[in-house]
PDB file of C-alpha atoms in Angstrom:
ATOM      1  CA  ALA A 202     -59.279  68.431 -47.651  1.00  0.00           C
ATOM      2  CA  VAL A 203     -59.401  67.867 -43.768  1.00  0.00           C
ATOM      3  CA  PHE A 204     -59.488  64.008 -43.884  1.00  0.00           C
ATOM      4  CA  ASP A 205     -56.741  63.937 -46.546  1.00  0.00           C
ATOM      5  CA  THR A 206     -54.514  66.427 -44.057  1.00  0.00           C
ATOM      6  CA  VAL A 207     -55.176  64.111 -41.148  1.00  0.00           C
ATOM      7  CA  ALA A 208     -53.918  60.928 -43.285  1.00  0.00           C
ATOM      8  CA  LEU A 209     -51.215  62.804 -44.592  1.00  0.00           C
ATOM      9  CA  SER A 210     -50.092  63.978 -41.214  1.00  0.00           C
ATOM     10  CA  ALA A 211     -50.383  60.787 -39.306  1.00  0.00           C
ATOM     11  CA  PRO A 212     -46.635  59.715 -39.661  1.00  0.00           C
ATOM     12  CA  GLN A 213     -45.417  63.081 -39.112  1.00  0.00           C
ATOM     13  CA  VAL A 214     -47.533  63.512 -35.780  1.00  0.00           C
ATOM     14  CA  ALA A 215     -46.155  60.332 -34.635  1.00  0.00           C
ATOM     15  CA  ASN A 216     -42.687  61.454 -35.045  1.00  0.00           C
ATOM     16  CA  ILE A 217     -43.280  64.755 -33.387  1.00  0.00           C
ATOM     17  CA  VAL A 218     -45.050  62.789 -30.229  1.00  0.00           C
ATOM     18  CA  VAL A 219     -42.155  60.471 -29.926  1.00  0.00           C
ATOM     19  CA  VAL A 220     -39.618  63.534 -29.984  1.00  0.00           C
ATOM     20  CA  LEU A 221     -41.800  65.194 -27.329  1.00  0.00           C
ATOM     21  CA  PHE A 222     -42.231  62.172 -25.215  1.00  0.00           C
ATOM     22  CA  LEU A 223     -38.289  61.700 -25.234  1.00  0.00           C
ATOM     23  CA  ALA A 224     -37.885  65.758 -24.336  1.00  0.00           C
ATOM     24  CA  MET A 225     -40.397  65.239 -21.437  1.00  0.00           C
ATOM     25  CA  SER A 226     -38.877  62.186 -20.383  1.00  0.00           C
ATOM     26  CA  MET A 227     -35.378  63.911 -19.892  1.00  0.00           C
ATOM     27  CA  PHE A 228     -36.900  66.856 -18.053  1.00  0.00           C
ATOM     28  CA  ALA A 229     -38.958  64.225 -15.906  1.00  0.00           C
ATOM     29  CA  VAL A 230     -35.784  62.632 -14.727  1.00  0.00           C
ATOM     30  CA  VAL A 231     -34.004  66.040 -14.155  1.00  0.00           C
ATOM     31  CA  GLY A 232     -37.314  67.008 -12.222  1.00  0.00           C
ATOM     32  CA  VAL A 233     -37.360  63.831 -10.063  1.00  0.00           C
ATOM     33  CA  SER A 234     -33.580  64.286  -9.085  1.00  0.00           C
ATOM     34  CA  SER A 235     -33.879  67.764  -8.496  1.00  0.00           C
ATOM     35  CA  PHE A 236     -37.379  68.202  -6.841  1.00  0.00           C
ATOM     36  CA  GLY A 237     -38.199  64.786  -5.795  1.00  0.00           C
ATOM     37  CA  ALA A 238     -38.309  65.719  -2.078  1.00  0.00           C
ATOM     38  CA  THR A 239     -39.252  68.985  -2.324  1.00  0.00           C
ATOM     39  CA  LYS A 240     -41.670  70.290   0.273  1.00  0.00           C
ATOM     40  CA  PHE A 241     -45.325  70.773  -0.918  1.00  0.00           C
ATOM     41  CA  GLY A 242     -46.423  74.463  -1.192  1.00  0.00           C
ATOM     42  CA  THR A 243     -49.115  76.652  -3.208  1.00  0.00           C
ATOM     43  CA  ARG A 244     -49.328  74.179  -6.208  1.00  0.00           C
ATOM     44  CA  LEU A 245     -46.741  71.511  -5.648  1.00  0.00           C
ATOM     45  CA  GLY A 246     -48.854  68.757  -3.782  1.00  0.00           C
ATOM     46  CA  THR A 247     -50.468  65.597  -4.171  1.00  0.00           C
ATOM     47  CA  GLN A 248     -51.946  66.516  -7.852  1.00  0.00           C
ATOM     48  CA  ALA A 249     -48.493  67.972  -9.075  1.00  0.00           C
ATOM     49  CA  ASN A 250     -45.165  66.784  -7.729  1.00  0.00           C
ATOM     50  CA  PHE A 251     -41.810  65.278  -8.889  1.00  0.00           C
ATOM     51  CA  SER A 252     -41.646  62.600  -6.188  1.00  0.00           C
ATOM     52  CA  SER A 253     -41.748  59.895  -8.878  1.00  0.00           C
ATOM     53  CA  TYR A 254     -41.303  59.471 -12.619  1.00  0.00           C
ATOM     54  CA  PRO A 255     -44.940  58.831 -13.448  1.00  0.00           C
ATOM     55  CA  MET A 256     -45.980  61.627 -11.370  1.00  0.00           C
ATOM     56  CA  ALA A 257     -43.040  64.073 -12.901  1.00  0.00           C
ATOM     57  CA  MET A 258     -44.634  63.169 -16.673  1.00  0.00           C
ATOM     58  CA  ILE A 259     -48.152  64.192 -15.417  1.00  0.00           C
ATOM     59  CA  THR A 260     -46.749  67.296 -13.738  1.00  0.00           C
ATOM     60  CA  LEU A 261     -45.126  68.186 -17.215  1.00  0.00           C
ATOM     61  CA  PHE A 262     -47.962  67.315 -19.351  1.00  0.00           C
ATOM     62  CA  GLN A 263     -49.728  70.119 -16.701  1.00  0.00           C
ATOM     63  CA  ILE A 264     -47.325  72.432 -17.215  1.00  0.00           C
ATOM     64  CA  MET A 265     -47.027  71.628 -21.093  1.00  0.00           C
ATOM     65  CA  PHE A 266     -50.941  72.961 -21.187  1.00  0.00           C
ATOM     66  CA  GLY A 267     -49.962  75.968 -18.984  1.00  0.00           C
ATOM     67  CA  ASP A 268     -51.554  74.736 -15.469  1.00  0.00           C
ATOM     68  CA  GLU A 269     -49.934  77.255 -13.311  1.00  0.00           C
ATOM     69  CA  TRP A 270     -46.611  76.404 -14.135  1.00  0.00           C
ATOM     70  CA  HIS A 271     -45.048  79.691 -12.410  1.00  0.00           C
ATOM     71  CA  PHE A 272     -46.792  78.645  -9.114  1.00  0.00           C
ATOM     72  CA  ILE A 273     -45.135  75.187  -9.264  1.00  0.00           C
ATOM     73  CA  MET A 274     -41.927  76.674 -10.238  1.00  0.00           C
ATOM     74  CA  ASP A 275     -42.004  79.058  -7.322  1.00  0.00           C
ATOM     75  CA  ASP A 276     -42.709  76.213  -4.768  1.00  0.00           C
ATOM     76  CA  CYS A 277     -39.836  74.033  -6.290  1.00  0.00           C
ATOM     77  CA  TRP A 278     -37.771  77.295  -5.515  1.00  0.00           C
ATOM     78  CA  ILE A 279     -38.188  77.076  -1.889  1.00  0.00           C
ATOM     79  CA  SER A 280     -35.125  77.465   0.467  1.00  0.00           C
ATOM     80  CA  PRO A 281     -34.343  78.019   3.953  1.00  0.00           C
ATOM     81  CA  PRO A 282     -35.696  78.846   6.512  1.00  0.00           C
ATOM     82  CA  PHE A 283     -38.987  78.007   4.948  1.00  0.00           C
ATOM     83  CA  CYS A 284     -37.647  74.224   4.322  1.00  0.00           C
ATOM     84  CA  THR A 285     -35.347  71.845   6.009  1.00  0.00           C
ATOM     85  CA  SER A 286     -31.939  71.566   4.097  1.00  0.00           C
ATOM     86  CA  ARG A 287     -30.926  68.328   5.869  1.00  0.00           C
ATOM     87  CA  PHE A 288     -32.897  65.754   7.521  1.00  0.00           C
ATOM     88  CA  PRO A 289     -31.719  64.020  10.414  1.00  0.00           C
ATOM     89  CA  ASP A 290     -31.529  60.184  10.171  1.00  0.00           C
ATOM     90  CA  PRO A 291     -34.211  58.456  12.556  1.00  0.00           C
ATOM     91  CA  VAL A 292     -31.921  55.767  13.524  1.00  0.00           C
ATOM     92  CA  THR A 293     -28.436  57.392  13.914  1.00  0.00           C
ATOM     93  CA  GLY A 294     -29.402  61.055  14.378  1.00  0.00           C
ATOM     94  CA  GLN A 295     -26.850  62.238  11.748  1.00  0.00           C
ATOM     95  CA  LEU A 296     -27.900  64.602   9.070  1.00  0.00           C
ATOM     96  CA  LEU A 297     -28.786  62.783   5.667  1.00  0.00           C
ATOM     97  CA  SER A 298     -27.495  64.650   2.656  1.00  0.00           C
ATOM     98  CA  TYR A 299     -30.999  65.766   1.349  1.00  0.00           C
ATOM     99  CA  GLY A 300     -34.017  67.770   2.734  1.00  0.00           C
ATOM    100  CA  ASP A 301     -37.151  68.836   1.400  1.00  0.00           C
ATOM    101  CA  CYS A 302     -35.586  72.426   0.059  1.00  0.00           C
ATOM    102  CA  GLY A 303     -35.900  73.303  -3.879  1.00  0.00           C
ATOM    103  CA  SER A 304     -33.098  74.281  -6.153  1.00  0.00           C
ATOM    104  CA  PRO A 305     -32.044  77.642  -7.144  1.00  0.00           C
ATOM    105  CA  ALA A 306     -32.011  76.219 -10.465  1.00  0.00           C
ATOM    106  CA  SER A 307     -35.840  76.012 -10.545  1.00  0.00           C
ATOM    107  CA  PRO A 308     -36.396  78.889 -12.957  1.00  0.00           C
ATOM    108  CA  ILE A 309     -33.789  77.482 -15.345  1.00  0.00           C
ATOM    109  CA  PHE A 310     -35.400  74.370 -15.604  1.00  0.00           C
ATOM    110  CA  PHE A 311     -39.016  75.256 -15.980  1.00  0.00           C
ATOM    111  CA  ILE A 312     -37.873  77.899 -18.584  1.00  0.00           C
ATOM    112  CA  MET A 313     -36.143  75.610 -20.672  1.00  0.00           C
ATOM    113  CA  PHE A 314     -39.263  73.031 -20.567  1.00  0.00           C
ATOM    114  CA  ILE A 315     -41.277  75.960 -21.704  1.00  0.00           C
ATOM    115  CA  LEU A 316     -38.864  76.775 -24.663  1.00  0.00           C
ATOM    116  CA  VAL A 317     -38.290  73.256 -25.624  1.00  0.00           C
ATOM    117  CA  CYS A 318     -41.651  71.287 -25.174  1.00  0.00           C
ATOM    118  CA  ILE A 319     -44.643  74.285 -25.721  1.00  0.00           C
ATOM    119  CA  SER A 320     -42.836  76.748 -27.863  1.00  0.00           C
ATOM    120  CA  THR A 321     -40.677  74.285 -30.166  1.00  0.00           C
ATOM    121  CA  MET A 322     -42.538  71.283 -30.302  1.00  0.00           C
ATOM    122  CA  LEU A 323     -46.137  72.491 -29.949  1.00  0.00           C
ATOM    123  CA  ASN A 324     -45.333  75.313 -32.941  1.00  0.00           C
ATOM    124  CA  LEU A 325     -43.684  72.162 -34.931  1.00  0.00           C
ATOM    125  CA  PHE A 326     -46.854  70.304 -34.660  1.00  0.00           C
ATOM    126  CA  VAL A 327     -49.180  73.054 -35.669  1.00  0.00           C
ATOM    127  CA  GLY A 328     -46.963  74.169 -38.619  1.00  0.00           C
ATOM    128  CA  MET A 329     -46.805  70.652 -39.917  1.00  0.00           C
ATOM    129  CA  ILE A 330     -50.793  70.264 -39.601  1.00  0.00           C
ATOM    130  CA  ILE A 331     -50.597  73.712 -41.581  1.00  0.00           C
ATOM    131  CA  ASN A 332     -48.161  72.762 -44.165  1.00  0.00           C
ATOM    132  CA  ASN A 333     -49.925  69.593 -44.843  1.00  0.00           C
ATOM    133  CA  PHE A 334     -53.361  71.204 -45.172  1.00  0.00           C
ATOM    134  CA  SER A 335     -52.092  73.859 -47.632  1.00  0.00           C
ATOM    135  CA  PHE A 336     -50.450  70.842 -49.507  1.00  0.00           C
ATOM    136  CA  CYS A 337     -53.881  68.988 -49.874  1.00  0.00           C
ATOM    137  CA  SER A 338     -55.571  72.262 -50.629  1.00  0.00           C
ATOM    138  CA  SER A 339     -53.428  72.943 -53.341  1.00  0.00           C
ATOM    139  CA  LYS A 340     -53.348  69.714 -54.673  1.00  0.00           C
ATOM    140  CA  ASP A 341     -57.284  69.563 -54.959  1.00  0.00           C
ATOM    141  CA  SER A 342     -57.374  73.089 -56.606  1.00  0.00           C
ATOM    142  CA  GLN A 343     -55.093  71.876 -59.164  1.00  0.00           C
ATOM    143  CA  GLY A 344     -56.927  68.910 -60.303  1.00  0.00           C
ATOM    144  CA  ILE A 345     -60.373  70.219 -60.907  1.00  0.00           C
ATOM    145  CA  LEU A 346     -61.628  69.526 -64.531  1.00  0.00           C
ATOM    146  CA  LYS A 347     -63.765  72.377 -65.510  1.00  0.00           C
ATOM    147  CA  GLU A 348     -66.687  72.597 -68.466  1.00  0.00           C
ATOM    148  CA  SER A 349     -64.667  74.484 -70.508  1.00  0.00           C
ATOM    149  CA  HIS A 350     -61.704  71.910 -70.599  1.00  0.00           C
ATOM    150  CA  LEU A 351     -64.200  69.111 -71.473  1.00  0.00           C
ATOM    151  CA  GLU A 352     -65.551  71.304 -74.394  1.00  0.00           C
ATOM    152  CA  ILE A 353     -62.215  71.702 -75.772  1.00  0.00           C
ATOM    153  CA  PHE A 354     -61.578  68.145 -75.312  1.00  0.00           C
ATOM    154  CA  ARG A 355     -64.683  67.419 -77.349  1.00  0.00           C
ATOM    155  CA  THR A 356     -64.077  69.827 -80.309  1.00  0.00           C
ATOM    156  CA  ILE A 357     -60.401  68.665 -80.616  1.00  0.00           C
ATOM    157  CA  TRP A 358     -61.508  64.932 -80.636  1.00  0.00           C
ATOM    158  CA  SER A 359     -64.388  65.450 -82.702  1.00  0.00           C
ATOM    159  CA  GLU A 360     -62.029  67.343 -85.120  1.00  0.00           C
ATOM    160  CA  LYS A 361     -58.839  65.063 -85.213  1.00  0.00           C
ATOM    161  CA  PHE A 362     -60.024  61.368 -83.951  1.00  0.00           C
ATOM    162  CA  ASP A 363     -63.634  61.211 -85.086  1.00  0.00           C
ATOM    163  CA  PRO A 364     -64.762  63.734 -87.853  1.00  0.00           C
ATOM    164  CA  ASP A 365     -67.755  61.265 -89.025  1.00  0.00           C
ATOM    165  CA  GLY A 366     -69.311  61.538 -85.319  1.00  0.00           C
ATOM    166  CA  ASN A 367     -69.203  57.724 -84.922  1.00  0.00           C
TER     167      ASN A 367
END
């Protein structure tokens, strides 16, 4: 029943993985644009950051499995005076439009990610596996031929179709 469940689930798993990848990609792009230059903190650092799309995907993958996402959220929430809101241009000395501060929308971003990717997608995945397992189990239990069924068949066959026992 387990192998049948895996075989039956493969196309559905592929669909769920593609949708999960698309959702993570959208959050990665938003994360890079919102937290790409954020100052490293307690958990936000070389192992988890939003400095590039691949690193954002790795960070979101870590968050999806519960790896200290609340510390990453706090690090992305940093605000002045603990960060520089606008960097000076090294050539002209004028202030640039960005700095290494986070965003006050950090809790919204992370909670939405948790709700969409973890709660919805992973529960959908588990539900699909359980549904397919129950389908395979019920299909197996309906097709069992018992000894009593064979005895009834032999009796009816010998009475109607082979009364001489040839």
